[in-house]
Coordinates of C-alpha atoms and ligand atoms in Angstrom, one line a residue:
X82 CA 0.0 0.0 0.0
X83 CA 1.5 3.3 -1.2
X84 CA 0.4 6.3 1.7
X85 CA 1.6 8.6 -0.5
X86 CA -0.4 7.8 -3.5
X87 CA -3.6 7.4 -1.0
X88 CA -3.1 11.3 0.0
X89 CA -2.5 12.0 -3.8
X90 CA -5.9 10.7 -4.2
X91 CA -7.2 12.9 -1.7
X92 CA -5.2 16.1 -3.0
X93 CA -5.3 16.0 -6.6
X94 CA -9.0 14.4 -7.6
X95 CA -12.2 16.4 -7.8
X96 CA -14.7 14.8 -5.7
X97 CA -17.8 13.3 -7.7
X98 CA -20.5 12.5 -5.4
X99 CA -20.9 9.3 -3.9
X100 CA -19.5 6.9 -2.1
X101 CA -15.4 6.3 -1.6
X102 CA -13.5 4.0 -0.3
X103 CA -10.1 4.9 1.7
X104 CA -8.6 2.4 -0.3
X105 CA -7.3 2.8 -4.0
X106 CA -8.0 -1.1 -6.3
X107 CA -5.4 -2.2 -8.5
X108 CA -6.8 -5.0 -10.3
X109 CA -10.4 -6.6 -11.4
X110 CA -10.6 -10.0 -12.6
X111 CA -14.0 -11.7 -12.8
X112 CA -16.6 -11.0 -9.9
X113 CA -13.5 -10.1 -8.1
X114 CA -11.6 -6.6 -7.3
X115 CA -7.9 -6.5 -5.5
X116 CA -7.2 -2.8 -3.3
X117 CA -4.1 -1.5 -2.7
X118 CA -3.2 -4.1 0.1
X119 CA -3.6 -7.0 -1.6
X120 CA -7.2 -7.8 -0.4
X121 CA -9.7 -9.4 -2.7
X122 CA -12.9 -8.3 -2.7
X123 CA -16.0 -9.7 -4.0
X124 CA -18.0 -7.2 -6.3
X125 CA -21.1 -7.4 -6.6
X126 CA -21.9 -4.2 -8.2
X127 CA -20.3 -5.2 -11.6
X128 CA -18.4 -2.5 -11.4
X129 CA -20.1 1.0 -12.0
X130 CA -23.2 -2.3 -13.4
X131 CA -20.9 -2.7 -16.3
X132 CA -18.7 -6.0 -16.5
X133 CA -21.5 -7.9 -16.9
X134 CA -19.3 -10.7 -18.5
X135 CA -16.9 -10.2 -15.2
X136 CA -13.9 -7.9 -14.5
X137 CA -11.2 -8.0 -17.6
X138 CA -12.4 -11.4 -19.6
X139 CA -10.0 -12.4 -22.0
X140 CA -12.5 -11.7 -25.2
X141 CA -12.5 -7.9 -24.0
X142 CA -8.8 -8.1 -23.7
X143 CA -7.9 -9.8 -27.1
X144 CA -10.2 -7.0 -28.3
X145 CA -8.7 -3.8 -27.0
X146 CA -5.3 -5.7 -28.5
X147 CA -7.0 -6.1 -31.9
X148 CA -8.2 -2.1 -31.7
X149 CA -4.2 -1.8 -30.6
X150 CA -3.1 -3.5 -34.0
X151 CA -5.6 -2.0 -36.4
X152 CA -7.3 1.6 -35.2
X153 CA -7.9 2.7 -32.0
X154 CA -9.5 6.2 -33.1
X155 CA -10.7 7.5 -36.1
X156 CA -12.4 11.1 -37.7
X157 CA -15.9 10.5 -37.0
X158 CA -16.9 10.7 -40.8
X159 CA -14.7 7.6 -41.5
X160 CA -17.1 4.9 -40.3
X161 CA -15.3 2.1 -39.1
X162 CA -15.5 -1.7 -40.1
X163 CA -15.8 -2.4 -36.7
X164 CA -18.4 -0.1 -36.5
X165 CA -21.2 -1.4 -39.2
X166 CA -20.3 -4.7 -37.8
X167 CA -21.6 -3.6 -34.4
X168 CA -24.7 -2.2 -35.7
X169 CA -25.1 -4.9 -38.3
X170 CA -25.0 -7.6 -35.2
X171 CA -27.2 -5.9 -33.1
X172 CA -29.8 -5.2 -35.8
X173 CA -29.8 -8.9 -37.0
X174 CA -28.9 -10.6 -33.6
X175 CA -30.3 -8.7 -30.6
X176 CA -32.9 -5.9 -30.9
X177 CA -36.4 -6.9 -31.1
X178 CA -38.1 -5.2 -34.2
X179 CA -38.3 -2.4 -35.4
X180 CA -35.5 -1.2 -34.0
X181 CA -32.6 -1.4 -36.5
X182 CA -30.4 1.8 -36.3
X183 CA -27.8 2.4 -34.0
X184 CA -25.9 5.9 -32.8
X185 CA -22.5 5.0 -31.1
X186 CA -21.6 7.2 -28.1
X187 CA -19.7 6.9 -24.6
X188 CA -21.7 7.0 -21.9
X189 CA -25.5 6.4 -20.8
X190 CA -25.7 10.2 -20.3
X191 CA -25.0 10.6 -24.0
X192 CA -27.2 8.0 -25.6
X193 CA -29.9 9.4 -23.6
X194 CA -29.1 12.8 -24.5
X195 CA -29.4 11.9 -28.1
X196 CA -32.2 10.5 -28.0
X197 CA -34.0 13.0 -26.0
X198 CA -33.1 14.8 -29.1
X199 CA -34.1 12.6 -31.8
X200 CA -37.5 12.7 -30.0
X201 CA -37.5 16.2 -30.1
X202 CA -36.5 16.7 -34.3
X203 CA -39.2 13.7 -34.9
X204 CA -41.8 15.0 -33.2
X205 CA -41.6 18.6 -33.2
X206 CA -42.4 18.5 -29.2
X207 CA -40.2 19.4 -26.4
X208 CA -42.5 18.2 -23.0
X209 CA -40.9 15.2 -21.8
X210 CA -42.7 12.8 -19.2
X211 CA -39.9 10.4 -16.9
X212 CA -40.6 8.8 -13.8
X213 CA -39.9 9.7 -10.3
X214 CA -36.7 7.7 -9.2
X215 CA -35.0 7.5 -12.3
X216 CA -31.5 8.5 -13.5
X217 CA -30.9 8.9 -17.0
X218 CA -27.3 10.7 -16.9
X219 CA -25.5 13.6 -15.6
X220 CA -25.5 15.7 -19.2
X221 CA -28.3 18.1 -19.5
X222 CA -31.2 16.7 -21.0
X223 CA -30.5 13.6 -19.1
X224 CA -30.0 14.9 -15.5
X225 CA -33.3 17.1 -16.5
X226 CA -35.2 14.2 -16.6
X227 CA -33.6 12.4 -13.5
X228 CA -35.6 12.2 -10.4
X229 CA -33.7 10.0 -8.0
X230 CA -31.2 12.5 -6.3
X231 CA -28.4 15.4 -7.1
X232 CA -30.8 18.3 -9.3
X233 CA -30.6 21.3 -6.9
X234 CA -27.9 23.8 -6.8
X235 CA -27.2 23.7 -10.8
X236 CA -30.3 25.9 -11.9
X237 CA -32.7 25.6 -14.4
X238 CA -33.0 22.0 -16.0
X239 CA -34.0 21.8 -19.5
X240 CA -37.7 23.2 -19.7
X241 CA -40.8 20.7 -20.5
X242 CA -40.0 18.0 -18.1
X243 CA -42.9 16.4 -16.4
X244 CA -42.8 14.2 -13.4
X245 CA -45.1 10.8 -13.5
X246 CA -45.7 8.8 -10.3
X247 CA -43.0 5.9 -10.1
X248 CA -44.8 2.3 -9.6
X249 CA -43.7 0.3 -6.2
X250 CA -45.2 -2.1 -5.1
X251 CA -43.5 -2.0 -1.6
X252 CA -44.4 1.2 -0.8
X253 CA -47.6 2.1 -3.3
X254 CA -48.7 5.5 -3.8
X255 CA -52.1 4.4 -2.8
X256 CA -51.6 1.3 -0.6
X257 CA -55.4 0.5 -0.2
X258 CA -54.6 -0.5 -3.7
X259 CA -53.3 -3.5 -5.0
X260 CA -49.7 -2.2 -5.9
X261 CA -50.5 -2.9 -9.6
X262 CA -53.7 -1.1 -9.8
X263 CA -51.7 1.9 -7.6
X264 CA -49.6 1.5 -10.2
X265 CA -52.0 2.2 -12.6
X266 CA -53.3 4.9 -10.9
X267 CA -50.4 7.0 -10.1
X268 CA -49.9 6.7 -13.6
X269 CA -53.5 8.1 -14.8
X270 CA -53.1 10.8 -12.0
X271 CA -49.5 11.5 -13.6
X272 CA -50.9 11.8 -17.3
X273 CA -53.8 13.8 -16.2
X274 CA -51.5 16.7 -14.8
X275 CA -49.8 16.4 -17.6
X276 CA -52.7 16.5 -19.9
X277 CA -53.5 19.7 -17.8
X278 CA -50.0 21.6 -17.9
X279 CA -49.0 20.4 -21.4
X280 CA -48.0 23.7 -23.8
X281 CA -48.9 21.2 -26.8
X282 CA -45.7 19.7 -27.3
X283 CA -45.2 16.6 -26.4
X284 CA -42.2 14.4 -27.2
X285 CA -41.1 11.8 -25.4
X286 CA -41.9 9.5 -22.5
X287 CA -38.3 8.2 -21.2
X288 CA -38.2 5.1 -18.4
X289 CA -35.8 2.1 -17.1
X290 CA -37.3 -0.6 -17.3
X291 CA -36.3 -1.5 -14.0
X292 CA -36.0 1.7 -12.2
X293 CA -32.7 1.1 -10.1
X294 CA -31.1 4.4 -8.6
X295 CA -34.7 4.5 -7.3
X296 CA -34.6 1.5 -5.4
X297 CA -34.9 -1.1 -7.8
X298 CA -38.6 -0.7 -8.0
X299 CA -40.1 -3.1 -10.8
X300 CA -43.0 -1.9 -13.2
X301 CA -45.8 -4.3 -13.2
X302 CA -46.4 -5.2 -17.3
X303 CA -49.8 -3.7 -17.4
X304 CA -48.2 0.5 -16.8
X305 CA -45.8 -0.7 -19.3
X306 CA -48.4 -1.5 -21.5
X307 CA -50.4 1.8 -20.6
X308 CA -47.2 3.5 -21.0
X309 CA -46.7 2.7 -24.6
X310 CA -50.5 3.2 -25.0
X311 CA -50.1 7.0 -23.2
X312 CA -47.2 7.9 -25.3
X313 CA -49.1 6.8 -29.1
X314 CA -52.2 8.7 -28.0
X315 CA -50.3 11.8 -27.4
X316 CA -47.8 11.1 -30.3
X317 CA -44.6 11.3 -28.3
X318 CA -42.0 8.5 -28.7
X319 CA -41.2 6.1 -26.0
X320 CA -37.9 5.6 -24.7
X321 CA -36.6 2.5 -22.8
X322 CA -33.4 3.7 -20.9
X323 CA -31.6 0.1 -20.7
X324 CA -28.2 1.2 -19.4
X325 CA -28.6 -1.4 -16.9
X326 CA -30.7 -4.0 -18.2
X327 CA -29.9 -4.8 -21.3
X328 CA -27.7 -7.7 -22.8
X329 CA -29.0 -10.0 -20.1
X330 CA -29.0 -9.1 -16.8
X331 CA -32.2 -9.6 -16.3
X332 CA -32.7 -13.1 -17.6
X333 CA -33.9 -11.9 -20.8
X334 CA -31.9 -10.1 -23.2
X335 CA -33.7 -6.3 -23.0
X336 CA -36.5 -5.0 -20.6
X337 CA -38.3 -4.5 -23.7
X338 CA -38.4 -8.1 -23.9
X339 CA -39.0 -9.1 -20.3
X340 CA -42.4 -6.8 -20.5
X341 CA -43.5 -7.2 -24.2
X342 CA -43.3 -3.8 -24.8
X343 CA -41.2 -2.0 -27.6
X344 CA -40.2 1.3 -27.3
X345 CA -39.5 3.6 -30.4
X346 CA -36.0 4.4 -29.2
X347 CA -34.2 2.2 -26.6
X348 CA -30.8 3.4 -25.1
X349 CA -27.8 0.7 -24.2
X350 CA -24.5 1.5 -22.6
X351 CA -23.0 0.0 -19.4
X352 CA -23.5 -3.6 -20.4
X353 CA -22.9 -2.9 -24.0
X354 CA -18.4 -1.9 -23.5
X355 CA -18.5 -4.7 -20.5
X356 CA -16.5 -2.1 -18.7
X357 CA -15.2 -0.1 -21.6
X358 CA -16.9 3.7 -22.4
X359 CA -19.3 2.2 -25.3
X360 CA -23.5 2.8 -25.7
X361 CA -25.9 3.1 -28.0
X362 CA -28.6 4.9 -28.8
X363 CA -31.3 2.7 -31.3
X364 CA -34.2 3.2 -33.3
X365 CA -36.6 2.7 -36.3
X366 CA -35.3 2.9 -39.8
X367 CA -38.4 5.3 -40.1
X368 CA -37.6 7.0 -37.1
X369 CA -34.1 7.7 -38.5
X370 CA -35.1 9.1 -41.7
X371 CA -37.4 11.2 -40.0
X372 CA -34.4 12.6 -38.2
X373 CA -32.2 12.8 -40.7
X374 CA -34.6 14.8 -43.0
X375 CA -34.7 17.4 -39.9
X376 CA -31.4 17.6 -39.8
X377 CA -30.3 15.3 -36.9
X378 CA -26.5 16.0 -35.3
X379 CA -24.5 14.3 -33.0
X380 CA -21.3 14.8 -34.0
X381 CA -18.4 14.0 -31.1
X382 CA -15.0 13.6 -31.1
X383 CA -15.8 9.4 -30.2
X384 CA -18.7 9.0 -31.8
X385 CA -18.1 5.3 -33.6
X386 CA -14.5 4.9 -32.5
X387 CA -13.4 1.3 -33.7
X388 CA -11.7 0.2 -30.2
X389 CA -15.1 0.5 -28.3
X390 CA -16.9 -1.5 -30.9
X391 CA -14.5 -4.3 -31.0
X392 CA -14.9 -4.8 -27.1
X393 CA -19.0 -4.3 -27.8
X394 CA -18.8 -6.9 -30.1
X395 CA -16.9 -9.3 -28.3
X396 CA -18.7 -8.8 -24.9
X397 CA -22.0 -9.7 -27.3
X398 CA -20.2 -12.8 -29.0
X399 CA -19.7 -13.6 -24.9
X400 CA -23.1 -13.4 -23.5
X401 CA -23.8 -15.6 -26.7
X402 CA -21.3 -18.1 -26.4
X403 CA -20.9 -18.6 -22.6
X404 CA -25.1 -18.5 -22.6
X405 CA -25.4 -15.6 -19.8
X406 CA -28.6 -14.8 -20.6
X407 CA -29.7 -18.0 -18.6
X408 CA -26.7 -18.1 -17.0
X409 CA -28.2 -14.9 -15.3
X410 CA -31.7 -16.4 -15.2
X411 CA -30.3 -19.4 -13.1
X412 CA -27.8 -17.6 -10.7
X413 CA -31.0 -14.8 -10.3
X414 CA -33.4 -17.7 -9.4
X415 CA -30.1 -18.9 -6.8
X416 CA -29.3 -15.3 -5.5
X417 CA -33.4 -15.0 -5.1
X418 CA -33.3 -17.9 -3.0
X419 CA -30.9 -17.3 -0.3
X420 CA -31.9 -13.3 -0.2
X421 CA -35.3 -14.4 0.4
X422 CA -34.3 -17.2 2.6
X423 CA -32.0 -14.3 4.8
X424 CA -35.4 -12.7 5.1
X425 CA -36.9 -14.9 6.7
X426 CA -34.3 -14.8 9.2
X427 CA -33.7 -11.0 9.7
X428 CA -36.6 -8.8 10.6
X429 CA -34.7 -5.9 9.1
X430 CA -35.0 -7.1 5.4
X431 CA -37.7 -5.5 4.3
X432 CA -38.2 -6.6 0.8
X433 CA -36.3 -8.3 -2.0
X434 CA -36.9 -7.4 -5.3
X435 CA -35.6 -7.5 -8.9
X436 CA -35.3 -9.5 -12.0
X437 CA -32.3 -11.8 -13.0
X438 CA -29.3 -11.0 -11.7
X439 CA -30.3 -7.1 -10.9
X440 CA -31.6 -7.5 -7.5
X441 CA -32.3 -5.2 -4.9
X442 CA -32.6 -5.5 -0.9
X443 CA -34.4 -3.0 1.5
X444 CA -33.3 -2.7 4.9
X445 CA -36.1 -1.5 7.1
X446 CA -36.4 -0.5 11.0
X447 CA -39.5 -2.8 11.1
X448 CA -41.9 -4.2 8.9
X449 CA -45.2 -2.9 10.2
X450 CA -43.7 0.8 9.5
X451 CA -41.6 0.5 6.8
X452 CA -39.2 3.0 7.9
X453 CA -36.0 3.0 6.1
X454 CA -33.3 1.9 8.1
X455 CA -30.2 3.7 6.8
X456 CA -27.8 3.5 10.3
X457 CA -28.4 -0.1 9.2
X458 CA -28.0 0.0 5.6
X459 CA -24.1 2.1 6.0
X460 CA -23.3 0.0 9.2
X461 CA -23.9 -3.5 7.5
X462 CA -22.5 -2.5 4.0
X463 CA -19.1 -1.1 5.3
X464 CA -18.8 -4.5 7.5
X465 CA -19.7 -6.2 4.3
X466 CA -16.6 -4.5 2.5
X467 CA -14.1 -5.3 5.7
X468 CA -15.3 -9.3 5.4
X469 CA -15.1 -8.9 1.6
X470 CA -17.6 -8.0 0.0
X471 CA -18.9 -5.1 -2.2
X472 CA -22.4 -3.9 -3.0
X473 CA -23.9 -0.7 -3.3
X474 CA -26.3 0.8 -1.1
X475 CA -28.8 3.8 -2.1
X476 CA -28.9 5.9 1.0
X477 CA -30.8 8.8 -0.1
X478 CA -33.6 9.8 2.9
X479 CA -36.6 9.8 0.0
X480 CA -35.2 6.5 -1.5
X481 CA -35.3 4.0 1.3
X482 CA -32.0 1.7 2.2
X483 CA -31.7 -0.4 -0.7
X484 CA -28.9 -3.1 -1.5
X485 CA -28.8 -2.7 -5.4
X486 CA -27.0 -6.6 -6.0
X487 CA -25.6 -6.9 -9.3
X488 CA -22.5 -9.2 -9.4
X489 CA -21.0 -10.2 -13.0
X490 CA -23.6 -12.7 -15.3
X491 CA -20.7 -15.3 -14.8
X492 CA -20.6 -15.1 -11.1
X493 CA -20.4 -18.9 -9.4
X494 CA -22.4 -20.3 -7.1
X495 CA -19.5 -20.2 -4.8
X496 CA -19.4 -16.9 -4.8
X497 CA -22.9 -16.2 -4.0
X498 CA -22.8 -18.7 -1.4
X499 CA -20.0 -16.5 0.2
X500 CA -21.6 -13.4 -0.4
X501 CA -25.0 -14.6 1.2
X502 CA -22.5 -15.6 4.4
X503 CA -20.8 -12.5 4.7
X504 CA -24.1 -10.6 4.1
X505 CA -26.0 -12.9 7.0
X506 CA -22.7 -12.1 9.4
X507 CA -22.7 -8.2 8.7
X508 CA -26.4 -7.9 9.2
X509 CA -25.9 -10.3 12.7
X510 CA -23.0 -8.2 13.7
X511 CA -24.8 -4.8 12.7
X512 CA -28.3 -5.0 14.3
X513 CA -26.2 -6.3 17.7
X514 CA -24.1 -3.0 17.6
X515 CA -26.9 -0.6 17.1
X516 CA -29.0 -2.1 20.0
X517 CA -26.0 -2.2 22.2
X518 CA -25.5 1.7 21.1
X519 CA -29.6 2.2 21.6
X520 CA -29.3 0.5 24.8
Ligands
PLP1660 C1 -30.5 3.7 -16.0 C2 -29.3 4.5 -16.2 N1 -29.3 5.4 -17.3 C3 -28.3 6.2 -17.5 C4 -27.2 6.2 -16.7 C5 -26.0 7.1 -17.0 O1 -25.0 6.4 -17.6 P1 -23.5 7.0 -17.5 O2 -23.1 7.0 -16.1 O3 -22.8 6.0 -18.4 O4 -23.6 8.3 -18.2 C6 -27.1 5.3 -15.6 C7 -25.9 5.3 -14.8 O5 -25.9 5.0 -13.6 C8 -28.2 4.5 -15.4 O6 -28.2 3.6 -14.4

């Protein structure tokens, strides 16, 4: 461990919100992360949700060497090969009809940003409806239409941004409701204020379909299907935001598939680069052309850079070939299992929830009230990093204490098996200390 480089950290880095670890990591390799002592830690985060085909795979490595022999970079008007292979495969391989044409970018911020945009020149509209909860990005459009934390003290967002109710069924909006027909409700309650405020320019209606920053709360398919109905009544195009559960992490490769639904524009990016800054944003031929006649731009300085698209494509050959789409399915239903079975045990687990391999935990003071426990949530996840293991809690006050669970689609049993003991310890341990402290 290097003291020196640890204050460096400290002295020379601009703080960027959330949570930070003392120590600095030198290596990833599979569901596994190594810090600066030598200590391995299990990650169950994926990553920032990324490596979903685990930490440094040799496919992904092999592919940033095959960028290093051919390009690496190009000027964005010289497509490269690598590029229309990328959108050629996931045309013909992956995306569920009619979506066909891909955008390349960086980040999940950016494909959302662009196709905000696209919505915009297609439509004509600017109003925007996205759920409460969500996080679509820190770029401007994006973070406009985020609701699950960090939007005051930067000004105005973009203007025509309208909030709907998010569906959870843990905590419904109306909870002498079923929580699908709350659900349901919240939504017709959303559209009518919206119906109400509306300047007469709608454009877009953008949602994950598994809204995560916001506590991993899963939409029941019926307000997906009156989403997509909501959005062709008022002519505006529906965007799925798929950053995180696309490619398989659900047990199914898209959201759009797990509900049925198909949006007009779907965005892809952490699980797309395994790691690597790669996403997409994809629509209809028609869609494009429409765009395209109004002039559509999003020219950047990486927009279709070859090294990117020769990781996406080999983290897609992956899932493929390795079968991580029921890899995830299986290891989910496992996971599922011993989460639900620690639930039984400890009064302080609230709820599990999820789908695949994207699971989330909430950590309540009881479960008559409901009340988030967050003393519980830091205590228990910081003893889960000392015994070795990583995971990411959403602490927010308005959020709840939620576990968000996502290790690698090629995580072992083994590992869970682990994970579940050092997560059954840390919650012993932690509930013990803070009635000794009550006491
Ligand atoms: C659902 C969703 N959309 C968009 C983003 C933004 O992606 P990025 O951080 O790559 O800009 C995130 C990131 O956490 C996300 O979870």
């Amino acid at each position: 461990m290097d003291q020196a480089l640890r204050n460096a950290a400290d002295e020379f880095l601009i703080r960027f919100g959330g949570d930070k670890f003392d120590n600095l990591f030198t290596r990833a390799i599979g569901s596994v992360v190594v810090d600066d002592t030598g200590r391995e830690i299990l990650d169950f985060t994926s990553g920032q949700m990324c490596s979903t085909i685990g930490h440094n795979h040799p496919a992904i490595v092999e592919a940033m060497a095959e960028a290093g022999r051919t390009a690496v970079h190009m000027f964005s008007g010289m497509i490269p090969e690598a590029v229309a292979r990328l959108g050629k495969t996931l045309a013909e391989e992956w995306l569920p009809a009619p979506l066909q044409k891909s955008l390349f970018v960086n980040t999940g911020s950016e494909s959302n940003e662009a196709a905000l945009r696209i919505a915009k020149l297609h439509t004509g509209g600017y109003e925007v409806l996205a759920l409460g909860g969500s996080w679509h990005g820190v770029t401007a459009g994006a973070s406009s239409a985020s609701f699950a934390s960090d939007r005051k003290g930067y000004g105005p967002g973009v203007p025509g941004v309208y909030l709907l109710p998010e569906p959870n069924s843990y905590r419904p909006l109306f909870p002498e409701m079923t929580p699908e027909d709350s659900a349901l409700a919240g939504l017709e309650l959303g559209l009518k204020m919206f119906d109400m405020q509306s300047r007469g320019g709608p454009a877009a209606i953008i949602i994950e379909p598994v809204i995560s920053a916001g506590g991993i709360l899963v939409p029941p398919k019926r307000f997906m299907q009156a989403l997509r109905k909501a959005a062709d009544e008022r002519g505006m195009l529906l965007i799925f935001d798929e950053a995180q559960t696309a490619f398989g992490r659900i047990g199914e490769p898209f959201g759009a598939t797990h509900f049925g639904v198909t949006p007009d524009i779907m965005t892809v990016s952490k699980t797309l680069g395994g790691g690597l800054p790669l996403a997409a944003t994809v629509t209809s031929a028609a869609i494009e052309q429409s765009a395209h006649e109004k002039g559509f731009t999003y020219y950047t300085s990486h927009v279709a850079d070859p090294l990117p698209a020769l990781v996406g494509l080999a983290v897609l050959e992956t899932i493929q070939t390795e079968r991580l789409i029921e890899r995830a399915r299986e290891m989910g239903a496992y996971l599922r299992a011993q989460l639900d079975e620690l639930q039984q045990r400890h009064e302080a687990v609230g709820d599990v929830r999820g789908l695949g391999l994207l699971l989330g935990v909430e950590l309540v003071t009881d479960r008559h009230s409901k009340t988030p426990n967050h003393r519980l949530g830091a205590l228990t996840t910081n003893r889960c990093f000392e015994l070795g293991l990583s995971m990411n809690i959403r602490r927010r006050p308005e959020r709840g204490a939620v576990w968000r669970i996502a290790p690698p689609l090629t995580v072992s049993r083994d590992e869970i098996d682990r994970a579940i003991a050092i997560l059954d310890q840390a919650l012993i341990e932690s509930v013990d200390a803070l009635s000794r402290s009550a006491a």
